[in-house]
Amino acid sequence: VNPTHNALTCPPTNEKRECNTQPCPINCEMTAWSGWDGCTKGCGSGLQYRYRAIFQAPAYGGTACPTNIKESRVCNTQPCAFDCLWGAWSSWSPCTKTCTDNSVGTK
């Protein structure tokens, strides 16, 4: 209301005050998972790992961060090939015949 002809000014029709001054909760935010690392073995079941990190830590009662920041999976499960390895020759066996009629011995 505007005063006219030297009338008194009216007091304000509303007042303001601060309220709810506590900070808002901040929830945890995680980064995206990384790509999978290389396999720890070329064959015979190795492991691969991937990681993520905390992007925003929780505050003021916000949602907590998950505890799993590392994941693993099995990789290269095919059996490993083995090179052929021979041991030393054994001793000769006894001859199969007592004379030279095509007798043979074996190792």
Tab-separated table of C-alpha atoms in Angstrom:
chain	number	residue	atom	x	y	z
A	1	VAL	CA	0.000	0.000	0.000
A	2	ASN	CA	1.456	3.351	-0.942
A	3	PRO	CA	0.984	6.090	1.594
A	4	THR	CA	-0.640	9.261	0.338
A	5	HIS	CA	-0.803	12.800	1.760
A	6	ASN	CA	1.790	12.338	4.507
A	7	ALA	CA	0.225	9.131	5.841
A	8	LEU	CA	2.358	6.676	7.735
A	9	THR	CA	4.032	3.875	5.828
A	10	CYS	CA	2.468	0.488	6.454
A	11	PRO	CA	4.709	-2.276	7.796
A	12	PRO	CA	5.637	-5.056	5.374
A	13	THR	CA	2.933	-7.604	4.703
A	14	ASN	CA	5.387	-10.519	4.811
A	15	GLU	CA	8.726	-11.394	6.344
A	16	LYS	CA	11.480	-13.792	5.380
A	17	ARG	CA	13.758	-15.910	7.510
A	18	GLU	CA	16.237	-18.692	6.795
A	19	CYS	CA	15.127	-22.236	7.447
A	20	ASN	CA	16.369	-25.729	6.672
A	21	THR	CA	19.931	-24.463	6.557
A	22	GLN	CA	21.497	-27.937	6.785
A	23	PRO	CA	23.220	-29.141	3.597
A	24	CYS	CA	21.370	-31.528	1.310
A	25	PRO	CA	22.566	-35.152	1.248
A	26	ILE	CA	25.167	-35.962	-1.408
A	27	ASN	CA	24.972	-39.536	-2.707
A	28	CYS	CA	27.992	-41.560	-3.723
A	29	GLU	CA	28.769	-41.605	-7.431
A	30	MET	CA	31.061	-44.172	-9.017
A	31	THR	CA	33.009	-43.954	-12.251
A	32	ALA	CA	32.151	-46.349	-15.067
A	33	TRP	CA	33.895	-49.720	-15.018
A	34	SER	CA	37.245	-49.765	-16.806
A	35	GLY	CA	37.825	-52.158	-19.674
A	36	TRP	CA	38.979	-55.676	-18.844
A	37	ASP	CA	42.731	-56.116	-18.283
A	38	GLY	CA	44.637	-58.760	-20.222
A	39	CYS	CA	44.338	-62.346	-19.085
A	40	THR	CA	46.888	-63.487	-16.492
A	41	LYS	CA	47.483	-66.748	-18.431
A	42	GLY	CA	47.548	-67.652	-22.110
A	43	CYS	CA	45.791	-70.975	-21.439
A	44	GLY	CA	44.661	-73.147	-18.557
A	45	SER	CA	42.250	-70.663	-16.895
A	46	GLY	CA	43.619	-67.230	-16.091
A	47	LEU	CA	41.874	-64.164	-14.678
A	48	GLN	CA	40.953	-60.736	-16.023
A	49	TYR	CA	40.218	-57.716	-13.832
A	50	ARG	CA	38.402	-54.424	-14.241
A	51	TYR	CA	38.106	-51.502	-11.850
A	52	ARG	CA	36.033	-48.473	-10.950
A	53	ALA	CA	36.606	-45.609	-8.555
A	54	ILE	CA	34.639	-43.269	-6.334
A	55	PHE	CA	33.794	-40.161	-8.354
A	56	GLN	CA	31.836	-38.386	-5.596
A	57	ALA	CA	32.139	-39.432	-1.967
A	58	PRO	CA	28.900	-39.394	0.011
A	59	ALA	CA	28.271	-36.582	2.462
A	60	TYR	CA	25.571	-35.344	4.836
A	61	GLY	CA	23.801	-38.704	5.050
A	62	GLY	CA	23.877	-39.488	1.321
A	63	THR	CA	23.891	-43.015	-0.073
A	64	ALA	CA	27.083	-44.948	0.737
A	65	CYS	CA	29.434	-46.175	-1.974
A	66	PRO	CA	29.448	-49.851	-2.967
A	67	THR	CA	32.405	-51.840	-1.710
A	68	ASN	CA	33.107	-53.669	-4.965
A	69	ILE	CA	35.620	-51.568	-6.874
A	70	LYS	CA	37.288	-54.578	-8.538
A	71	GLU	CA	35.697	-57.391	-10.538
A	72	SER	CA	37.283	-60.509	-11.971
A	73	ARG	CA	36.323	-63.137	-14.500
A	74	VAL	CA	37.893	-66.359	-15.772
A	75	CYS	CA	39.558	-66.249	-19.198
A	76	ASN	CA	41.538	-68.494	-21.561
A	77	THR	CA	40.013	-71.661	-20.164
A	78	GLN	CA	41.284	-73.864	-23.001
A	79	PRO	CA	43.871	-76.458	-21.952
A	80	CYS	CA	47.515	-75.638	-22.547
A	81	ALA	CA	49.355	-77.583	-25.260
A	82	PHE	CA	52.358	-79.539	-24.041
A	83	ASP	CA	55.565	-80.071	-25.974
A	84	CYS	CA	56.523	-83.674	-26.452
A	85	LEU	CA	59.322	-84.552	-24.040
A	86	TRP	CA	61.153	-87.861	-24.253
A	87	GLY	CA	63.143	-89.353	-21.433
A	88	ALA	CA	66.421	-91.230	-21.808
A	89	TRP	CA	66.402	-94.584	-23.542
A	90	SER	CA	65.953	-97.594	-21.321
A	91	SER	CA	68.323	-100.559	-21.382
A	92	TRP	CA	68.036	-103.107	-24.144
A	93	SER	CA	65.682	-105.987	-23.528
A	94	PRO	CA	66.928	-109.540	-23.956
A	95	CYS	CA	67.033	-110.852	-27.529
A	96	THR	CA	63.925	-112.599	-28.718
A	97	LYS	CA	65.959	-115.467	-30.243
A	98	THR	CA	69.122	-117.251	-29.380
A	99	CYS	CA	70.616	-117.202	-32.876
A	100	THR	CA	70.898	-114.761	-35.791
A	101	ASP	CA	67.610	-115.684	-37.413
A	102	ASN	CA	66.292	-112.060	-37.515
A	103	SER	CA	66.332	-111.732	-33.759
A	104	VAL	CA	65.617	-108.275	-32.340
A	105	GLY	CA	65.949	-106.497	-29.075
A	106	THR	CA	63.853	-103.484	-28.013
A	107	LYS	CA	64.338	-100.383	-25.977
